[in-house]
Coordinates of C-alpha atoms and ligand atoms in Angstrom, one line a residue:
X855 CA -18.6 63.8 -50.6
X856 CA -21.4 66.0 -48.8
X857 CA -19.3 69.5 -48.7
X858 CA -18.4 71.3 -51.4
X859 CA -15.1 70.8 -52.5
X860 CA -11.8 73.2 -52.6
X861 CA -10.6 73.2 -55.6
X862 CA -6.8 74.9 -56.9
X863 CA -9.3 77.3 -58.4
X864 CA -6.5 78.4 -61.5
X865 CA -6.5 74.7 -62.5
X866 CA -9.7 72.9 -61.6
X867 CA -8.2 70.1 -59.9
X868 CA -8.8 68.7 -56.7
X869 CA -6.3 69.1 -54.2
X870 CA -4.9 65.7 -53.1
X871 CA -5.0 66.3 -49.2
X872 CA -8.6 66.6 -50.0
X873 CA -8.8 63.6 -51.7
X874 CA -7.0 61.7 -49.6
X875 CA -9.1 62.4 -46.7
X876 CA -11.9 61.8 -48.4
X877 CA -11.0 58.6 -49.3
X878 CA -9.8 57.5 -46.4
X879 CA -12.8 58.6 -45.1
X880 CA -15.2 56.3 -47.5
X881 CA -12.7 53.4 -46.9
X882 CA -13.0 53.3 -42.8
X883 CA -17.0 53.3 -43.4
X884 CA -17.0 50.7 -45.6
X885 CA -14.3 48.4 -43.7
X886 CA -16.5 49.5 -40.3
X887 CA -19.7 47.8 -42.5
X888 CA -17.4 44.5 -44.1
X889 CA -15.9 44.3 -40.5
X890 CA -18.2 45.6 -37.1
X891 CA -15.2 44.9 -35.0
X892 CA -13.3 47.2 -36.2
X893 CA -16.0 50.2 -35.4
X894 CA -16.5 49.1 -31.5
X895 CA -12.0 49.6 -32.1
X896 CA -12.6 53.0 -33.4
X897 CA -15.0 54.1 -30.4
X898 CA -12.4 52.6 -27.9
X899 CA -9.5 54.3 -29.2
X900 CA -11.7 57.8 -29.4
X901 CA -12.5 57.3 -25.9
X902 CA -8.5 56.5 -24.4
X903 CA -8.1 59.6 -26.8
X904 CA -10.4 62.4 -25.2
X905 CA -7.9 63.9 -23.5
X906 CA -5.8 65.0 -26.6
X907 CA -6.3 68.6 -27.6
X908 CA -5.3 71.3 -30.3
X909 CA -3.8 70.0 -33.6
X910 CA -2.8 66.5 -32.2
X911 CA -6.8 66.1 -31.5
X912 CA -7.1 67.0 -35.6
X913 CA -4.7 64.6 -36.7
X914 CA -5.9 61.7 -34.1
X915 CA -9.6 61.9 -35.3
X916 CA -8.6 62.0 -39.2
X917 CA -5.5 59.3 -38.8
X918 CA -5.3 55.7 -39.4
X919 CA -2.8 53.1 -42.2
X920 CA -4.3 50.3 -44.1
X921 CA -2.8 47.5 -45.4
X922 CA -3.2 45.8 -48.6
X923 CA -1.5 43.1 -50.6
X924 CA -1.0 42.7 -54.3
X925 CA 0.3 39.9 -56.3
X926 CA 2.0 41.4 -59.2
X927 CA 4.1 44.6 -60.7
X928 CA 1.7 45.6 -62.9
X929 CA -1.0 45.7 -59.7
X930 CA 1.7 47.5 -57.5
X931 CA 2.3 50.0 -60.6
X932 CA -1.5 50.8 -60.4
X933 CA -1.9 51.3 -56.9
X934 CA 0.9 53.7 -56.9
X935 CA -0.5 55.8 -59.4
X936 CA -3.6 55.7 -57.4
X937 CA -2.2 56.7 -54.1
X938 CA 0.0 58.8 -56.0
X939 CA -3.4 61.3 -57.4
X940 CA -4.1 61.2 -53.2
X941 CA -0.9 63.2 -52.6
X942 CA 0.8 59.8 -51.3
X943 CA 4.1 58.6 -52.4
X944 CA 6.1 55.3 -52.0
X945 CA 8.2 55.7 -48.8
X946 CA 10.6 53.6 -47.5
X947 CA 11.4 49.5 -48.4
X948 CA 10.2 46.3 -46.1
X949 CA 12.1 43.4 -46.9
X950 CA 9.5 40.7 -44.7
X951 CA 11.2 37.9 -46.6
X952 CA 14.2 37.8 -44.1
X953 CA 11.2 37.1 -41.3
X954 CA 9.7 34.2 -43.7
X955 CA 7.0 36.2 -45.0
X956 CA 7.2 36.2 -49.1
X957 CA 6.5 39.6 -49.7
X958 CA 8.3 42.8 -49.7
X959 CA 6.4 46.0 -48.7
X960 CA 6.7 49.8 -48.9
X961 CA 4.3 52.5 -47.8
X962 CA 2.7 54.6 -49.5
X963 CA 2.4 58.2 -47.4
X964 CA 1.9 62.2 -47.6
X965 CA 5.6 63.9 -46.9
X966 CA 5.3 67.4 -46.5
X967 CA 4.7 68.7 -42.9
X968 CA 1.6 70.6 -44.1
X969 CA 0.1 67.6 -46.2
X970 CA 0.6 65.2 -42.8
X971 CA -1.0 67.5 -40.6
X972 CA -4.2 67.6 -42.9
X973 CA -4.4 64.2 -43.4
X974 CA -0.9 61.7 -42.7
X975 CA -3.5 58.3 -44.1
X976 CA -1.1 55.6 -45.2
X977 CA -1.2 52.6 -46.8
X978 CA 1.3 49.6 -45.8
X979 CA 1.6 48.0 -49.3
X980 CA 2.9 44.2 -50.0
X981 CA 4.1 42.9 -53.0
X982 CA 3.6 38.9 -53.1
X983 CA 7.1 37.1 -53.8
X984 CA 5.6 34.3 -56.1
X985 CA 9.5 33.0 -56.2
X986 CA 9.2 32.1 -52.8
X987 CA 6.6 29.4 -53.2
X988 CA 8.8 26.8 -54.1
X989 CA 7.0 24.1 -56.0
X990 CA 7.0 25.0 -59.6
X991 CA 3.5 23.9 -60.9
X992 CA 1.5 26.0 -58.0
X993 CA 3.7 29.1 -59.1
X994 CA 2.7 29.0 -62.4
X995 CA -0.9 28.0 -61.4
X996 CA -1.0 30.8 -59.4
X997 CA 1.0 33.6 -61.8
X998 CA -1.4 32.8 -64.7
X999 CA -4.3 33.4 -61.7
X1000 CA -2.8 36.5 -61.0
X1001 CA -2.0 37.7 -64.3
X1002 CA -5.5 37.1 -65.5
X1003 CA -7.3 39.1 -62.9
X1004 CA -8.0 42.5 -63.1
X1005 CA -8.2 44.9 -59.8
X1006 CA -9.0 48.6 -60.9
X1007 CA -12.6 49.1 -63.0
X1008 CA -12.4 50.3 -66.6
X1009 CA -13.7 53.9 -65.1
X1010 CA -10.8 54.2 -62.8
X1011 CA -8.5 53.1 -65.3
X1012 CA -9.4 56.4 -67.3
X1013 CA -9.8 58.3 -64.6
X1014 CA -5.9 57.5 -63.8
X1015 CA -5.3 58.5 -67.6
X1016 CA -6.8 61.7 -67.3
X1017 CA -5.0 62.3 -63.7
X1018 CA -1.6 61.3 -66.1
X1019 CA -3.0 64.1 -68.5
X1020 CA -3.8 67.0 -66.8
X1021 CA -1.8 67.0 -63.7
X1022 CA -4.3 66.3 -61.5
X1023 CA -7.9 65.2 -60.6
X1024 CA -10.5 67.5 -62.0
X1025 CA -12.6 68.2 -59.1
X1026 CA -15.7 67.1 -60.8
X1027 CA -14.7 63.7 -60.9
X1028 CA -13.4 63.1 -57.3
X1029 CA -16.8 61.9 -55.6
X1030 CA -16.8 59.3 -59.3
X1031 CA -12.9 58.7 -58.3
X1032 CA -13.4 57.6 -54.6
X1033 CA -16.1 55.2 -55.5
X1034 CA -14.4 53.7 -57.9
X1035 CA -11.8 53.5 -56.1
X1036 CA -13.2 52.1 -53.3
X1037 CA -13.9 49.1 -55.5
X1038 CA -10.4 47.7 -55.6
X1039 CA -9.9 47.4 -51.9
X1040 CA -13.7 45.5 -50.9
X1041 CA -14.0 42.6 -49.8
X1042 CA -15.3 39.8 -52.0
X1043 CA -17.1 36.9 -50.4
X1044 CA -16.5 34.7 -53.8
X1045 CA -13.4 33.1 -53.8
X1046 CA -11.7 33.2 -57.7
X1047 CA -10.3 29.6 -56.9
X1048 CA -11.9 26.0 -56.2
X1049 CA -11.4 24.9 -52.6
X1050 CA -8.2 22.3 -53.6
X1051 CA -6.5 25.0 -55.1
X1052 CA -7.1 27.9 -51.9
X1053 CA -5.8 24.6 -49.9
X1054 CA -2.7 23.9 -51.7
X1055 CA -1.7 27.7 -52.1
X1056 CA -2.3 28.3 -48.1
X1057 CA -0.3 25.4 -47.6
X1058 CA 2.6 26.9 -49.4
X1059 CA 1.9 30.0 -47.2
X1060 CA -1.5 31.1 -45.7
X1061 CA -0.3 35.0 -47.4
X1062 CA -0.3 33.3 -50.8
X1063 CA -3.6 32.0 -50.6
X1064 CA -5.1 35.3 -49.4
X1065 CA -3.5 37.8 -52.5
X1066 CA -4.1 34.9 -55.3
X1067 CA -7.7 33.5 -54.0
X1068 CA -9.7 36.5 -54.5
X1069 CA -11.0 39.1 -57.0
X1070 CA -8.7 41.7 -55.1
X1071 CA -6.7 43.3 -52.7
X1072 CA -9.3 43.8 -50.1
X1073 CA -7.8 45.9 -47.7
X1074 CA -7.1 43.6 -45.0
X1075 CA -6.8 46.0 -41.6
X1076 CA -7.1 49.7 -40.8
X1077 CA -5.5 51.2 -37.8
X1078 CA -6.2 54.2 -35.9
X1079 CA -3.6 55.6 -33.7
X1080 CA -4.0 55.9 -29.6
X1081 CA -2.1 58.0 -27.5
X1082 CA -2.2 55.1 -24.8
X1083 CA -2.0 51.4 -26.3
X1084 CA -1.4 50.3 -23.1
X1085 CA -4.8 51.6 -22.2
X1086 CA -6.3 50.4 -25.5
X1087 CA -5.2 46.8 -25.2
X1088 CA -6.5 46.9 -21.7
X1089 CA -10.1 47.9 -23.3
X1090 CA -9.9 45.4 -26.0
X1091 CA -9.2 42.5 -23.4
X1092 CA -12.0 44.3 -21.0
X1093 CA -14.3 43.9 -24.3
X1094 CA -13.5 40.3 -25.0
X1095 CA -11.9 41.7 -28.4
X1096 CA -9.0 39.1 -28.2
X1097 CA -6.0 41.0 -28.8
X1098 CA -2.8 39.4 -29.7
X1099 CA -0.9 39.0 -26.8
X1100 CA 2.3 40.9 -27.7
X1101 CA 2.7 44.8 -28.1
X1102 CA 4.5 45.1 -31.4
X1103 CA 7.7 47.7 -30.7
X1104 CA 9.3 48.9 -28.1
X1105 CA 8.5 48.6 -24.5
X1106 CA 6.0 51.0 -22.9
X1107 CA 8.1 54.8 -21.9
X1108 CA 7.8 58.2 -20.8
X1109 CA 8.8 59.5 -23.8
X1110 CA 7.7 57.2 -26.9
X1111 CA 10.1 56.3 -29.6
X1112 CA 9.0 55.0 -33.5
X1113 CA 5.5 52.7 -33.0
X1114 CA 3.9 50.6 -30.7
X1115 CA 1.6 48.4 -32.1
X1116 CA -1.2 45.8 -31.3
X1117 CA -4.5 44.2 -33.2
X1118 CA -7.6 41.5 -32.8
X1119 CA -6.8 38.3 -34.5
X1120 CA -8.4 38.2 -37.6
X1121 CA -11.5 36.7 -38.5
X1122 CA -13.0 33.7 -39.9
X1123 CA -15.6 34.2 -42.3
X1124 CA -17.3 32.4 -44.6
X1125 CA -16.2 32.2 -48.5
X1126 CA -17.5 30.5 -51.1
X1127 CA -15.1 28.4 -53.6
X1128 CA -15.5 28.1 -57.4
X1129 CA -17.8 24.9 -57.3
X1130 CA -19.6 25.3 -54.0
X1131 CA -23.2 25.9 -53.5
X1132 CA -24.8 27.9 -50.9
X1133 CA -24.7 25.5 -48.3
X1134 CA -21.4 24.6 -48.9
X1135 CA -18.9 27.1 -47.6
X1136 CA -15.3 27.3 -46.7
X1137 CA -13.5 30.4 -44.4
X1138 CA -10.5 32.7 -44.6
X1139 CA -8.8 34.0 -42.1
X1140 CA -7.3 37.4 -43.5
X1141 CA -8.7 40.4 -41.9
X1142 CA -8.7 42.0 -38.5
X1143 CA -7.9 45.6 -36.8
X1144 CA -5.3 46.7 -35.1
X1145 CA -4.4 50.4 -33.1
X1146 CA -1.0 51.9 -32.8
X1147 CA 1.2 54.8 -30.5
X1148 CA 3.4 56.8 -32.4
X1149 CA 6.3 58.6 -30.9
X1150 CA 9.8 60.1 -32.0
X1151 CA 11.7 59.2 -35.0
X1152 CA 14.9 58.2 -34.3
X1153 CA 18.1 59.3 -36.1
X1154 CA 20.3 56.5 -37.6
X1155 CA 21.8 55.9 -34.1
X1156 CA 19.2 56.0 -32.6
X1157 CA 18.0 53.4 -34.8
X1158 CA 20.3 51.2 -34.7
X1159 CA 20.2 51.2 -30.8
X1160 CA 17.1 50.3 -31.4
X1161 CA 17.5 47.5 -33.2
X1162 CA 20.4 46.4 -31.5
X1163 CA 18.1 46.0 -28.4
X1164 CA 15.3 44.7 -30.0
X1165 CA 17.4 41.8 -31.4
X1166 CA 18.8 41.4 -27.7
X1167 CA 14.8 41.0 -26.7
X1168 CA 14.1 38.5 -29.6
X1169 CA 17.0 36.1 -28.6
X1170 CA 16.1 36.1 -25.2
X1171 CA 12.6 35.6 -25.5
X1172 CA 13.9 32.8 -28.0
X1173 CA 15.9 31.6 -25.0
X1174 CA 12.8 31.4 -22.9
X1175 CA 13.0 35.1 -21.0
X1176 CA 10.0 36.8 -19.4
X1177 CA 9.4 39.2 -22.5
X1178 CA 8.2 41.6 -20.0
X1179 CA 11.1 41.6 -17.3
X1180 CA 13.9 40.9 -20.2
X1181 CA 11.9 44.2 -22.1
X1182 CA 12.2 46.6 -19.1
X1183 CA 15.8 45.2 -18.8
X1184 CA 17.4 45.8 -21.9
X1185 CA 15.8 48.8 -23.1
X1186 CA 16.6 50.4 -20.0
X1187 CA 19.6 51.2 -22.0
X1188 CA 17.7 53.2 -24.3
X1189 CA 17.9 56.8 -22.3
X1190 CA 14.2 57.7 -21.4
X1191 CA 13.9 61.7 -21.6
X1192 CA 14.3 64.8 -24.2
X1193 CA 17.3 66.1 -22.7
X1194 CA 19.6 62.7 -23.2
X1195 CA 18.2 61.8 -26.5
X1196 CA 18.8 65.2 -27.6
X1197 CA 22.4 65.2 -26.7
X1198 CA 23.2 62.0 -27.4
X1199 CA 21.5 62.9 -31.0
X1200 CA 19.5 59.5 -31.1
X1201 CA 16.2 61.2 -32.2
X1202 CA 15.1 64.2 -34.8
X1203 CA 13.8 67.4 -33.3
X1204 CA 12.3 70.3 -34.7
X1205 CA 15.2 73.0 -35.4
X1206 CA 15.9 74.8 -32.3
X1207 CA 13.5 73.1 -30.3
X1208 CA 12.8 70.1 -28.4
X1209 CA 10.3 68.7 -29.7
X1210 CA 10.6 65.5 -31.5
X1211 CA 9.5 64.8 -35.2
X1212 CA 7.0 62.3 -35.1
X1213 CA 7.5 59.0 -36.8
X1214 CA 5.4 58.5 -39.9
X1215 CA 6.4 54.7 -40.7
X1216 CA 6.6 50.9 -40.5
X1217 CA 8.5 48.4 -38.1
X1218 CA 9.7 45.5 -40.4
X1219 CA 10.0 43.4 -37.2
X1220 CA 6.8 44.7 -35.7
X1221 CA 4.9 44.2 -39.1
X1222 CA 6.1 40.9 -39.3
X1223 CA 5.0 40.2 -36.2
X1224 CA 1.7 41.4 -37.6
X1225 CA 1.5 39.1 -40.7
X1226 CA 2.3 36.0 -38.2
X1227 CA -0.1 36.2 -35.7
X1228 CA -2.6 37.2 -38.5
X1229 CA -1.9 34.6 -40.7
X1230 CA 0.2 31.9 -39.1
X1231 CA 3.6 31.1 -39.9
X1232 CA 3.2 29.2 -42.7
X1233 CA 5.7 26.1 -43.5
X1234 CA 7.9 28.0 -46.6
X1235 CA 11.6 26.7 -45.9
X1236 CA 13.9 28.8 -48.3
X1237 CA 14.8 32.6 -47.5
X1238 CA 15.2 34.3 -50.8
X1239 CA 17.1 37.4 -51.2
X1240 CA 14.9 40.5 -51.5
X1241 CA 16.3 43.4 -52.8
X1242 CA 15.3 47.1 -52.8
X1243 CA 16.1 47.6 -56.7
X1244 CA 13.8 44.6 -57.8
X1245 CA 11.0 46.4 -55.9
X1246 CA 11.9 49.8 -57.3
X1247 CA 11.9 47.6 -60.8
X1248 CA 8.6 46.5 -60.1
X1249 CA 7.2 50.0 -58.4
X1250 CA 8.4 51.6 -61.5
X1251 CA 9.6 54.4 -59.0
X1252 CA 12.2 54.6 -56.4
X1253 CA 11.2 54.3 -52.9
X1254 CA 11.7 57.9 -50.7
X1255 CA 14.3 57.5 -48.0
X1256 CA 12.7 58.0 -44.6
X1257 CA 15.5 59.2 -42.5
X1258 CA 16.0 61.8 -45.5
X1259 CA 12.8 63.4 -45.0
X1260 CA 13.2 63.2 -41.3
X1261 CA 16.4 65.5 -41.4
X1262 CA 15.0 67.3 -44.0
X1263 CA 12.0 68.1 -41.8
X1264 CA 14.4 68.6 -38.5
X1265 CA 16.4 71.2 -40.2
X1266 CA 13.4 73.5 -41.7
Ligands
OOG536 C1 0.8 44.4 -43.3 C2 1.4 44.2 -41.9 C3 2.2 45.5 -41.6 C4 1.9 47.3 -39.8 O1 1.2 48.0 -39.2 O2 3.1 47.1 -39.5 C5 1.4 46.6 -41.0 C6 -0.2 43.3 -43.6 O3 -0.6 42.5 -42.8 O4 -0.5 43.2 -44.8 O5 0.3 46.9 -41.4
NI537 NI1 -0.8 47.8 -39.8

């Protein structure tokens, strides 16, 4: 880090907001070097943001998620102890297996109103669902892959242990902790696997192939958040960016509700298979960008009006429906200003006041969505049944309850 560091000065340890930022910090620079794209999307969404002033222009210029994906507990365990020394805990459960994507999700987030106004960085995390892949021989092919492979340096590994120890970072390690860190989520142009195996495990599901295939869980997107991704995709089809062609999330309104969400299909690039010489390459197609709008979170009714409507939306688009005119249509139901979403108690407001509690999560439609137009659909027949315990099993931690820390923050 180039400025000197705060410090709780009683303890010697680093606070975590500070941490966090700085680490979110070194990740965007080095996803901006792995992946240009995503830089010329950080200068487009600063521009549709210039107008934005006062603490909303502090959080916009400091906040984006990430995504990663990991493919076992023991992984998962580690990264949550990780995000946990950044001040970040494991919010909320994403069961993506009911949408055919084997993995469930949670994300890892500050959630005190003073720690998201520093720095609200997030990270959407997956958890590979090896059970889903249903030939037996690639499971095991892959699990013993998987469990071989190790995803955090010795040097963060103790650095973790002395976290566990003392409470805390000691702020003389953190600039030692962040590039470390930093190591887990790079991109690795050396595949782990020979080019028959990547082929059979993609065919199973394209996700399965991109958390078993390599040396890590290179983050796969970051996402800065717009105040107009209407104005945003615009720009990205203006710059030949190839967006996807769906908004993720509600339609567009004068008062935003939950996310909005859009990205550039990700890109092909070059990897080399065990086996191959360096004239002999293969490609994966993993990693892209994407922007988002945030707006109110909604209480459960208004939630569940929400999904209600979306559902409506997805059958009739099913059905053939302009997604557009059938959008505008049946979200017209969804009452469009303070005063009626007030009353009718559909979203979360600061205590006495009327202005709305900004949602700090995930869309399990909308990141579904996401995987799919990243990844294709894949050809996996059987649903499984996900369940939020398993995870918690896994996590070694329960999962925070969202709308919980949405009231809790509405009645302070
Ligand atoms: C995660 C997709 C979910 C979002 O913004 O909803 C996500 C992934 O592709 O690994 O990031
Ligand atoms: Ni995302």
């Amino acid at each position: 880090m180039n400025h000197p560091t705060p410090t709780n000065r009683s303890s010697g340890l680093i606070d975590p907001n500070i941490l966090r930022t700085a680490f979110s910090r070194a990740l965007s620079d080095m996803y901006r070097r792995e992946v240009p794209l995503y830089g010329t999307l950080l200068e487009l969404v600063a521009e549709t943001n210039r107008t934005a002033s006062g603490d909303v222009a502090h959080r916009l210029e400091v906040e984006r998620h990430g995504a990663i994906r990991v493919g076992t507990a023991s992984e998962l365990v580690g990264v949550r102890r990780l995000f946990s020394a950044m001040g970040m805990q494991p919010v909320g459960y994403y069961d993506l297996a009911a949408a055919g994507v084997p993995v469930h999700s949670t994300a890892f987030r500050p959630t005190d109103a003073a720690a998201l106004a520093i720095n609200p960085f997030r990270v959407f995390t997956s958890l590979l669902r090896l059970d889903m892949v249903t030939d037996a021989a690639l499971r095991e092919e892959a699990a013993a892959i998987l469990d071989r492979r190790r995803i955090f340096t010795p040097r963060l590994l103790d650095l973790l242990a002395l976290v566990d120890r003392e409470g805390g970072l000691p702020s003389a390690h953190a600039e030692d902790f962040v590039a470390e860190a930093l190591h887990t989520f790079r991109w690795h142009e050396t595949a782990s696997v020979d080019a028959g195996l990547y082929r059979r495990l993609k065919a199973s599901h394209p996700l399965v192939a991109d958390v078993v295939c390599f040396r890590g869980p290179h983050i796969n997107h970051l996402t800065p958040r717009t105040l107009d991704i209407d104005a945003a995709q615009a720009a990205m089809h203006r710059l030949g960016m190839n967006p996807k062609p769906v908004i993720e999330g509600p339609p567009r309104r004068a008062v935003p509700i939950l996310l909005r969400q859009t990205s550039f299909q990700a890109l092909t690039e070059p990897v080399r298979f065990v086996g191959q010489g360096d004239h002999d390459r293969g490609t994966h197609t993993a990693r892209f960008g994407e922007v988002e709008q945030r707006g109110a979170a909604l209480t459960p009714a208004g939630r569940a009006l929400y999904d209600r409507l979306l559902a409506q939306l997805q059958s009739e688009v099913a059905a053939g429906a302009d997604r557009q005119e059938a959008g505008g249509r049946i979200f017209a139901e969804f009452p469009d200003d303070i005063d009626a979403m007030h009353e009718d108690g559909l979203a979360f407001f600061r205590h006495g006041t009327s202005e709305p509690i900004l949602y700090e999560d995930f869309l399990p439609v909308s990141a579904a969505g996401i995987f799919q137009s990243n990844l294709g659909p894949g050809t996996r027949e059987t649903l499984a049944v996900s369940s939020r315990q398993a995870f918690e099993t896994e996590l070694q931690s329960p999962t925070l309850d969202e709308t919980a820390l949405y009231a809790a923050a509405a009645a302070e």
